[in-house]
Coordinates of C-alpha atoms and ligand atoms in Angstrom, one line a residue:
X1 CA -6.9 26.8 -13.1
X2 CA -9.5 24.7 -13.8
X3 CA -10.4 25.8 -17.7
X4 CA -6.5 25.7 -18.5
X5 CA -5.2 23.6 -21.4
X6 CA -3.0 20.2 -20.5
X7 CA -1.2 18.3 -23.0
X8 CA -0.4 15.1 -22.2
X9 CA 2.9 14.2 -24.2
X10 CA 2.7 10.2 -24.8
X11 CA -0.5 7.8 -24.7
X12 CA 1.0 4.7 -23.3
X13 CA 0.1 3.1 -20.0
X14 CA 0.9 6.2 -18.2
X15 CA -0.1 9.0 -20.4
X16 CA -3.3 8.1 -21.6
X17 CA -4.8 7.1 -18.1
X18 CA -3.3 10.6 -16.6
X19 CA -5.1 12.2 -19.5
X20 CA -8.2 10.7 -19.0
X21 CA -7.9 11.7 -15.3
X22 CA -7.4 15.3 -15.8
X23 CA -10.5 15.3 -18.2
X24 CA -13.0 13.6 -16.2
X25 CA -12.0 16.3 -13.6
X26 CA -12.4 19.1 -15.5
X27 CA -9.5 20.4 -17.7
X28 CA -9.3 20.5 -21.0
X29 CA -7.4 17.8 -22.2
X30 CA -5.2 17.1 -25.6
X31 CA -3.5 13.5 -26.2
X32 CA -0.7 13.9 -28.3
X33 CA 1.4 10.7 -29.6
X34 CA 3.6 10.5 -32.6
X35 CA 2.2 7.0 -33.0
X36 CA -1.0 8.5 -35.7
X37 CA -2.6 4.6 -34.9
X38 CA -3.3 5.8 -31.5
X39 CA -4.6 8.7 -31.8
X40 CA -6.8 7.5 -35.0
X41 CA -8.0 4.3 -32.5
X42 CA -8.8 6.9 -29.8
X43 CA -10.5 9.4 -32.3
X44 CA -12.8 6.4 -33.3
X45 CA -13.7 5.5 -29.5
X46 CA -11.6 2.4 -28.7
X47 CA -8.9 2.3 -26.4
X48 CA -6.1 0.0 -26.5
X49 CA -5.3 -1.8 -23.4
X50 CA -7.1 -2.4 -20.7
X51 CA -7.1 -1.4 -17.1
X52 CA -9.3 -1.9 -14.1
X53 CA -12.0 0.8 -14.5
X54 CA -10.4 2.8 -17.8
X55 CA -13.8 1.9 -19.7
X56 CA -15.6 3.6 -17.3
X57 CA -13.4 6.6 -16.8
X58 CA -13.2 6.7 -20.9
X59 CA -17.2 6.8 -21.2
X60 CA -17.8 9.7 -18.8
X61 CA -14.5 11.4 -20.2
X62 CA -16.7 11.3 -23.9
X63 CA -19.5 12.4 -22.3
X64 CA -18.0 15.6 -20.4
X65 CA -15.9 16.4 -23.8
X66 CA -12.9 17.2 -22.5
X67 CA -10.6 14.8 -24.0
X68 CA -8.8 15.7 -27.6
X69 CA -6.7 13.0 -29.3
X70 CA -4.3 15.1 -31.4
X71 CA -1.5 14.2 -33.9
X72 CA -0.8 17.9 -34.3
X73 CA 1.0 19.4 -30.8
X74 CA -1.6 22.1 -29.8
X75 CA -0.5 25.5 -27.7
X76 CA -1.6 24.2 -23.9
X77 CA -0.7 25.9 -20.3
X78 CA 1.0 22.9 -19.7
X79 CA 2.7 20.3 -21.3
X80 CA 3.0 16.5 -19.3
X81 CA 5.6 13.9 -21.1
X82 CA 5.0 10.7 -20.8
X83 CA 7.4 9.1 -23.1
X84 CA 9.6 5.8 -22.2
X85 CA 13.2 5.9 -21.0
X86 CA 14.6 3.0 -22.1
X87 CA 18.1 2.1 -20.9
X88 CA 21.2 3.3 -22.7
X89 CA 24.0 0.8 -23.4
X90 CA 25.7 2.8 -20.7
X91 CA 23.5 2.7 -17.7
X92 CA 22.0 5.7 -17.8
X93 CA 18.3 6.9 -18.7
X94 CA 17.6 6.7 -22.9
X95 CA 16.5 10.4 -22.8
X96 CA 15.8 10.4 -26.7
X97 CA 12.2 10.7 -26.8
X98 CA 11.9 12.7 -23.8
X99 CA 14.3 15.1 -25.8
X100 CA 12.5 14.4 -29.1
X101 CA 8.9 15.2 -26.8
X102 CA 10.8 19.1 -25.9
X103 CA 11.6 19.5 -29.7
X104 CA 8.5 18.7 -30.5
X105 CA 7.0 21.4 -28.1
X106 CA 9.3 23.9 -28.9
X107 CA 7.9 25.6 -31.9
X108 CA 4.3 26.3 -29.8
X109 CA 5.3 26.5 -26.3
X110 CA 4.1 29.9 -25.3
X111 CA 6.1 31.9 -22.5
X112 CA 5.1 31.1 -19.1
X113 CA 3.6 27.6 -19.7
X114 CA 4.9 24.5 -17.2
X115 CA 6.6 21.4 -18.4
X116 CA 6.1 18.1 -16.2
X117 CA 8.4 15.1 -17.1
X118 CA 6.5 11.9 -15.8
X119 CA 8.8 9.6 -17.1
X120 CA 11.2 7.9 -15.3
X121 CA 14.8 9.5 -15.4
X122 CA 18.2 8.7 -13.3
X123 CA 19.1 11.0 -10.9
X124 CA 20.7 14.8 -12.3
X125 CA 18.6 14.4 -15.7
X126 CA 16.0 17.3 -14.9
X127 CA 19.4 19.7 -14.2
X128 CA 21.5 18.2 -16.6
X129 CA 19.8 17.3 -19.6
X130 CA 16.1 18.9 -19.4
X131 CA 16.3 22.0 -18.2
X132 CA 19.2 22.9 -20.2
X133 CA 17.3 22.0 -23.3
X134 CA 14.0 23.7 -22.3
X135 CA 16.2 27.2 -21.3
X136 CA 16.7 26.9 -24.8
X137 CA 13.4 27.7 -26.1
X138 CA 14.2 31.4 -24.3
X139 CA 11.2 31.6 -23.1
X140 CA 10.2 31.9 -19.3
X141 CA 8.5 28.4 -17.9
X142 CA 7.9 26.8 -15.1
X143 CA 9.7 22.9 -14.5
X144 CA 8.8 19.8 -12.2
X145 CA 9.8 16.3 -12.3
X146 CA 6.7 14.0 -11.3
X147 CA 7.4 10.6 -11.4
X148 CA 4.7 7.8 -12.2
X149 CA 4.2 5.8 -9.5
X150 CA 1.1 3.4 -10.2
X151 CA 1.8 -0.4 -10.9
X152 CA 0.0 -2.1 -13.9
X153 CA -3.0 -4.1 -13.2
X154 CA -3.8 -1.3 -11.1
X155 CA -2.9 2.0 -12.6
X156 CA -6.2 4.0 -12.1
X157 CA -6.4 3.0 -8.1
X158 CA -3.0 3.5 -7.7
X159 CA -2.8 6.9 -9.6
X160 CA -5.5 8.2 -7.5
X161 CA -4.8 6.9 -4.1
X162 CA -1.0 6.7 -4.1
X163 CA 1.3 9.9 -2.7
X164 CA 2.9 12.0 -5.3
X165 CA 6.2 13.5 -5.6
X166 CA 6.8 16.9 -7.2
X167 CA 9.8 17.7 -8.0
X168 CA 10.1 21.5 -9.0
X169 CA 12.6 23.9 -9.8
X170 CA 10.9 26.6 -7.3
X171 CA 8.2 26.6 -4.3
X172 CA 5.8 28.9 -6.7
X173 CA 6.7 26.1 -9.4
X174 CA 5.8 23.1 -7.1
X175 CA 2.4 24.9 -6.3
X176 CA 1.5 25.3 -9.5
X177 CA 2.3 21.6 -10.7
X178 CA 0.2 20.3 -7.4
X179 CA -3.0 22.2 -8.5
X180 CA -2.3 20.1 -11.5
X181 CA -2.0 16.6 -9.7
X182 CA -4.4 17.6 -6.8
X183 CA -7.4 17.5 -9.3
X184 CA -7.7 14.2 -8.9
X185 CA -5.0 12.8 -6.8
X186 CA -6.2 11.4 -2.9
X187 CA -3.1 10.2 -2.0
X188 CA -0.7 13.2 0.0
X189 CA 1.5 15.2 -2.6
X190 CA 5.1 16.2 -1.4
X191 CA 6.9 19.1 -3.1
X192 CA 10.9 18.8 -3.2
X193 CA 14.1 19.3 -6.1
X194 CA 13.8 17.7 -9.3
X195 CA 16.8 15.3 -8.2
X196 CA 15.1 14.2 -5.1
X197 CA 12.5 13.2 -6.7
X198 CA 14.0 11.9 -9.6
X199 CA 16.3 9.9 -7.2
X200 CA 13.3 8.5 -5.3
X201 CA 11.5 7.2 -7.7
X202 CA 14.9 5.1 -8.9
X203 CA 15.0 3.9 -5.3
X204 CA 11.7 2.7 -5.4
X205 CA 12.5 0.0 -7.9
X206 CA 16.5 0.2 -7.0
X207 CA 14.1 -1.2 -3.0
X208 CA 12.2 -4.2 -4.8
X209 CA 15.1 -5.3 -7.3
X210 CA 17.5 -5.7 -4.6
X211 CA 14.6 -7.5 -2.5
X212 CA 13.7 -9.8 -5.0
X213 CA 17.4 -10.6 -5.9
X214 CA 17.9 -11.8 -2.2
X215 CA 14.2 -13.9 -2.6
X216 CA 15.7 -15.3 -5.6
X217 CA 19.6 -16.1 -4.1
X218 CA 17.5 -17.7 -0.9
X219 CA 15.6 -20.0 -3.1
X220 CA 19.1 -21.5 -4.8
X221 CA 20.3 -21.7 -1.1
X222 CA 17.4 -23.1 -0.3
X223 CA 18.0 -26.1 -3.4
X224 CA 21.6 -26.5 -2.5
X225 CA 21.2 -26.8 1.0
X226 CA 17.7 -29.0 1.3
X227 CA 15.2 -26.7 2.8
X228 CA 11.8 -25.6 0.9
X229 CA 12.0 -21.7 0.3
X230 CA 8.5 -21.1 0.5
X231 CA 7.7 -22.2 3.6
X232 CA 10.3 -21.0 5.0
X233 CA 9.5 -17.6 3.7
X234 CA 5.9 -17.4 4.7
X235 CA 7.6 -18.5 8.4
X236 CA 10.7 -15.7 8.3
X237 CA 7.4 -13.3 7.4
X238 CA 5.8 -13.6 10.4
X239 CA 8.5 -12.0 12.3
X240 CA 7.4 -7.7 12.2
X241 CA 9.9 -6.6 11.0
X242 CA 10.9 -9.1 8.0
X243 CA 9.3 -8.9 4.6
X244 CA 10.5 -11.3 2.2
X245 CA 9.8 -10.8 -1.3
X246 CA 8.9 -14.1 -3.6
X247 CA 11.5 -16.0 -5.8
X248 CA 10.8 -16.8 -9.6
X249 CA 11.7 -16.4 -13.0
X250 CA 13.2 -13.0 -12.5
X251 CA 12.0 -9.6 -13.1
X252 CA 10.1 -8.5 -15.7
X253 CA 8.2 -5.1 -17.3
X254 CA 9.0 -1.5 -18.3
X255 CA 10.3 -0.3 -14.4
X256 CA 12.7 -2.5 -12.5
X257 CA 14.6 -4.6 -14.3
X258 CA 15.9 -0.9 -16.3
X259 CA 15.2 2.1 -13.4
X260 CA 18.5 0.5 -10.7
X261 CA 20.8 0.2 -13.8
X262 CA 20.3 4.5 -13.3
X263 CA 22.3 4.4 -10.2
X264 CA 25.2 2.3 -11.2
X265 CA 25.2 4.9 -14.4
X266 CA 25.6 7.3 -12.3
X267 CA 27.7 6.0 -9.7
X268 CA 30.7 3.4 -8.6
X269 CA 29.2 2.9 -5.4
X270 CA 26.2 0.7 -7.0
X271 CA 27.8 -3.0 -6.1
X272 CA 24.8 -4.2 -4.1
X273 CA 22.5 -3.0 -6.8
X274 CA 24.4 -4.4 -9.9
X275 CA 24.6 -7.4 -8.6
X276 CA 21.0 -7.6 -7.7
X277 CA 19.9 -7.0 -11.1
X278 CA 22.7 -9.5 -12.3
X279 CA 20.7 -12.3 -9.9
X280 CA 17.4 -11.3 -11.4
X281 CA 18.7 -11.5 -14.8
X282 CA 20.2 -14.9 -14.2
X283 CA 17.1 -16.7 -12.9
X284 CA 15.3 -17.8 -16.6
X285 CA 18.8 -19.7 -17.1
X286 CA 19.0 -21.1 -13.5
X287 CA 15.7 -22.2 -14.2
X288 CA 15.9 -23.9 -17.5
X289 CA 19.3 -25.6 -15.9
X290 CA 17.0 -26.9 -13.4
X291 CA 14.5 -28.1 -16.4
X292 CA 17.8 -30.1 -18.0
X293 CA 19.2 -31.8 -14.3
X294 CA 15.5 -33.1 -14.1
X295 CA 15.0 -34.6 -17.6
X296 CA 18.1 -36.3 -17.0
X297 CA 17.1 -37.6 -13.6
X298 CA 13.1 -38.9 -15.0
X299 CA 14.8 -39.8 -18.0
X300 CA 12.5 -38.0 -19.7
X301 CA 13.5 -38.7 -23.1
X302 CA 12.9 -35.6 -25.8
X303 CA 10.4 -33.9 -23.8
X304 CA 8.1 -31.1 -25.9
X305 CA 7.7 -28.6 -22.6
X306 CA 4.4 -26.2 -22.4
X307 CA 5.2 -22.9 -20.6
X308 CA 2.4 -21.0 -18.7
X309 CA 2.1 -17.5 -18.8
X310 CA 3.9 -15.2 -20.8
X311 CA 3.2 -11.8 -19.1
X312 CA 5.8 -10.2 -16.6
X313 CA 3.6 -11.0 -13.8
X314 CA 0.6 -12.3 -12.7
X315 CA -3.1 -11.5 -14.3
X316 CA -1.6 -8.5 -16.7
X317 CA -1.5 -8.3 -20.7
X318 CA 1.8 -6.6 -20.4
X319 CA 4.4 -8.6 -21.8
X320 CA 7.4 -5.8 -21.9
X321 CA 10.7 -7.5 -20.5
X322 CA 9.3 -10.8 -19.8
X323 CA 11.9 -13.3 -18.2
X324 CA 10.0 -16.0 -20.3
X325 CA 11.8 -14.8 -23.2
X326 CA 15.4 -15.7 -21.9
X327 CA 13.9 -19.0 -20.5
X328 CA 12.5 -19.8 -23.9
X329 CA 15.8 -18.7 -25.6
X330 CA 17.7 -21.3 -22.7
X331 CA 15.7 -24.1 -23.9
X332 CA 14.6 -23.9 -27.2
X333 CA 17.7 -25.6 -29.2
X334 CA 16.9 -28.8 -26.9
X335 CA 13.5 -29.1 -26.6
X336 CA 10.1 -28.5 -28.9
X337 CA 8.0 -25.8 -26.4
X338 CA 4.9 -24.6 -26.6
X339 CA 3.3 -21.4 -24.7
X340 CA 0.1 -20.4 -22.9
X341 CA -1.1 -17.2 -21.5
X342 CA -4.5 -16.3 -20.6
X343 CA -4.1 -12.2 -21.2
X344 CA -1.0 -11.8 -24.1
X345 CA -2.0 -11.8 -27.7
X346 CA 2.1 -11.7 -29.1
X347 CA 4.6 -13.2 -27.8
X348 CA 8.1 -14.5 -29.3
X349 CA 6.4 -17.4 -30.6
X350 CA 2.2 -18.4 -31.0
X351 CA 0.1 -19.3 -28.2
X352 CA -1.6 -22.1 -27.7
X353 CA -5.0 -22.5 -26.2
X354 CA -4.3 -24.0 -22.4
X355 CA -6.0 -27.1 -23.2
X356 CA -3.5 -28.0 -25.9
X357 CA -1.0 -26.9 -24.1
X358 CA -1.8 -29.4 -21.6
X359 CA -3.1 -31.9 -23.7
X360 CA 0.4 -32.5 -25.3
X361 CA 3.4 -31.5 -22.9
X362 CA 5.2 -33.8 -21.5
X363 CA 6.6 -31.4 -18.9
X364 CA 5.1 -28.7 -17.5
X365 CA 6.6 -25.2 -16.5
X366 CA 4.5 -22.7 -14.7
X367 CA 6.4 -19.3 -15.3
X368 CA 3.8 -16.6 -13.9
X369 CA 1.1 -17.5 -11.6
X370 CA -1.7 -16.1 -13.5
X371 CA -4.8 -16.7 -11.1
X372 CA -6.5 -18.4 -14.5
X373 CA -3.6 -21.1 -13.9
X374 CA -4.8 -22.1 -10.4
X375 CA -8.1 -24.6 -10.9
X376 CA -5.9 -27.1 -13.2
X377 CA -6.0 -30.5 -12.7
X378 CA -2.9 -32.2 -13.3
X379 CA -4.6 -36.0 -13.4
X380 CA -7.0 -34.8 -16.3
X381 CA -3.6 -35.0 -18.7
X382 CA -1.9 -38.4 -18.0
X383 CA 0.5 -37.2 -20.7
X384 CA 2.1 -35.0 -18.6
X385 CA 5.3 -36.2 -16.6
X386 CA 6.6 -33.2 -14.6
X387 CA 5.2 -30.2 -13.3
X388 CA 8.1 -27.4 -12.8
X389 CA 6.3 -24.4 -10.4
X390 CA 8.3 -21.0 -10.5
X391 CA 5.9 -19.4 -8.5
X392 CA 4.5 -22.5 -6.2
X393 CA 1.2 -21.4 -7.2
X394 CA 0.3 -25.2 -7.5
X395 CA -0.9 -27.2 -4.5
X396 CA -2.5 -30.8 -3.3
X397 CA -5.4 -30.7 -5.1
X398 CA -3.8 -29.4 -8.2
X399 CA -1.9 -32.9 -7.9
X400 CA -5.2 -35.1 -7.1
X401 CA -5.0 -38.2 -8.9
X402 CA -2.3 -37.0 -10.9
X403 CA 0.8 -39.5 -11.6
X404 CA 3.1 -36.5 -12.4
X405 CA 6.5 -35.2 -10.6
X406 CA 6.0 -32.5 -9.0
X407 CA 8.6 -29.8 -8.2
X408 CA 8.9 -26.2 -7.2
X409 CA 11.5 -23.7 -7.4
X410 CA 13.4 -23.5 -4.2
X411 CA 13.0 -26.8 -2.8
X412 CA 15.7 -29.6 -2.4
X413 CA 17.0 -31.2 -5.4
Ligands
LIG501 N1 8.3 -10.0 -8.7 C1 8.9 -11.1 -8.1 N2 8.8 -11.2 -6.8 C2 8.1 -10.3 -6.0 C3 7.5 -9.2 -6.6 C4 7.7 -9.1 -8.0 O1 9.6 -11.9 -8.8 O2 8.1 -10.5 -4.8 C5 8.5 -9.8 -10.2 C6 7.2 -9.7 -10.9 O3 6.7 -11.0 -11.3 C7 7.6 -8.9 -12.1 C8 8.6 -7.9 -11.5 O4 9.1 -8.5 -10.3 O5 8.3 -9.6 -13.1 C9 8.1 -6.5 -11.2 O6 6.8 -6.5 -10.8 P1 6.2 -5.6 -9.7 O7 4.8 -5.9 -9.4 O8 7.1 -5.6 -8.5 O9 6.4 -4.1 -10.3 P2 6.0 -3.4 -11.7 O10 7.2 -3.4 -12.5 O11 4.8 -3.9 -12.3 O12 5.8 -1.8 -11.2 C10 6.8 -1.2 -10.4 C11 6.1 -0.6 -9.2 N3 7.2 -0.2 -8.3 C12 7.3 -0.6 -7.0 O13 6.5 -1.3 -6.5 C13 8.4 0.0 -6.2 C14 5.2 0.5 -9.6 O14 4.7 1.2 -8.4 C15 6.0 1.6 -10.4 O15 5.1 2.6 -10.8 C16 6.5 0.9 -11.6 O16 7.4 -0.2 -11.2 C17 7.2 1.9 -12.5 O17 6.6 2.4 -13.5 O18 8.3 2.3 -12.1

């Protein structure tokens, strides 16, 4: 199988990096996107984010040849989509431009060719809503479900190294997808039903939404009732069995704050789940009611506040779902605000170089813990009053000299 054809449906942070895998290990690759900037970007050599080793991987992929950025869709043996699946006003999985990926298929897919959805979708999708639209192409094919599983920051380990899930519509299916994946996946590859897979990779987020809810509901406990979160959480950790997620902001990027909104789609047995996500979704405004009790007790009168980081987590570009957008929205008809963040180029309003940021703020809120974020020193701008920490990335030196407040989130008010 090694000289077969593989179209890769999609060039975002999944697809591309997948097609760039397959081609350094010796298929012959086309990347297809409907987005002709992409493909014109990729024709001229640059790539457009950036990824631990995806330079690398890119130069050795032009040099074996086996990469084709296409905006036409090309016949293939095998079609991989890649496409996101937002989330519907009613819970369940936006399948529009996975749909829109088979339509676009359709008028080449040759009989006998394989289709691979590695976006995410809810549970029953594949049976549903897929297959019936692929059995409509009357053509035979071959069907699997392989959910993406790498986390951003580290999306070319991660693809590599992580296990895989195939879920197939047959054994001789399942095979024939894992010759696929086993090209360059290290990690162990498990063959089951499209809806177990598609079920497990919704639990996977469903798993660190609900944990991070119950970090997050600890650290407002944790306020109300005196006790500081984070040391207690590093303490609770070292029990074997107990793993504690961290509090913040609240959940941001493309995965978890949509995929557990699947199950309570799908089901009315999702209580624990909706209610996570509700706890997550809540945390920008607990926060910026935090911001307001402590102006009020500094006195801090018209305060301009610099927020730093803008990302959905720590020491990535990615800015998709950021929490700092509901914080902003919380505070902005209050307070002037400016924003910092090391890796984002747009955000909901400009960025300011860190220096100015700190240079002019009266109050400080640090909303991702970018590892850039960790050498200031707070006594270097006398301007500044209050240092809020969502992420308690600041410590004593930080604070050196420094004739700020200082608070973090989770300790006693
Ligand atoms: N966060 C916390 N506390 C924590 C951990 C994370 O507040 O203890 C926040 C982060 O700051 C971020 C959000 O949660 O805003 C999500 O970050 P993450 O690092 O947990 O996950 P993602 O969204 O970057 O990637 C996840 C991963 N899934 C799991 O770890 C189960 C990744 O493996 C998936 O491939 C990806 O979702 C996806 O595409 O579904």
């Amino acid at each position: 199988m090694t000289k077969s054809t593989i179209c890769v449906v999609g060039l975002g942070y999944i697809g591309l990096p997948t097609g760039l895998l397959l081609a350094d290990s010796g298929f012959n690759v086309y990347g297809f996107d409907i987005d002709h900037s992409k493909i014109k970007a990729l024709k001229n050599g640059q790539l457009f984010f950036q990824e631990p080793g995806i330079n690398e991987l890119w130069e050795s992929v032009l040099e074996k040849k086996t990469f084709y950025p296409v905006s036409q869709i090309p016949i293939a043996d095998a079609y991989i989509i890649s496409v996101p699946t937002p989330q519907q006003e009613d819970k369940l999985a936006d399948l529009r431009f996975v749909l829109k990926a088979l339509d676009i298929i359709k008028p080449v897919f040759k009989s006998g060719s394989t289709i691979i959805v590695e976006s995410t979708i809810g549970p029953g999708d594949s049976r549903d809503r897929i297959i019936p639209k692929i059995k409509q192409f009357k053509k035979a094919f071959h069907y699997g479900h392989c959910p993406e599983r790498a986390i951003p920051g580290q999306t070319l380990y991660e693809m590599v190294h992580n296990a895989r899930i195939i879920g197939a519509l047959s054994k001789t299916d399942g095979e024939l997808i894992k010759t696929i994946y086993q090209s360059f996946v290290k990690g162990d590859i498990y063959l089951t039903s499209p809806i177990v897979a598609e079920s497990c990779k919704v639990m996977e987020n469903t798993y660190r939404d609900v944990n991070i809810a119950l970090a997050n509901e600890l650290s407002k406990i944790a306020e109300e009732v005196g006790f500081n979160i984070w040391e207690a959480i590093e303490l609770a950790n070292k029990h074997p069995r107990v793993n504690i997620h961290t509090p913040g902001l609240g959940v941001g990027g493309h995965c978890i704050p949509i995929d557990p909104w699947f199950f309570v789609g799908v089901s009315q047995q999702a209580s624990l789940i909706e209610t996570a996500r509700q706890i997550n979704d809540r945390m920008p405004m607990i926060v910026g009611r935090r911001i307001k009790q402590l102006v009020q007790k500094y006195k801090l009168s018209n305060p301009r506040i610099g927020i730093l980081g803008y990302a959905y987590k720590k020491n990535v570009d990615d800015a998709r779902e950021t929490p700092v957008n509901s914080l902003i929205k919380t505070l902005e008809g209050e307070y002037s605000i400016l924003l910092n963040d090391p890796f984002v180029k747009e955000a909901a309003r400009s960025i300011v170089t860190l220096k100015k940021l700190l240079s002019s703020c009266d109050i400080v809120i640090l909303a991702v813990d970018h590892d850039k974020y960790k050498d200031i020193s707070f006594k270097d701008y006398p301007n500044i009053k209050l240092v809020f920490d969502a992420k308690n990335l600041f410590q004593k030196h930080n604070f050196a000299g420094a004739r700020c407040y200082r608070v973090s989130l989770g300790t006693p008010k």
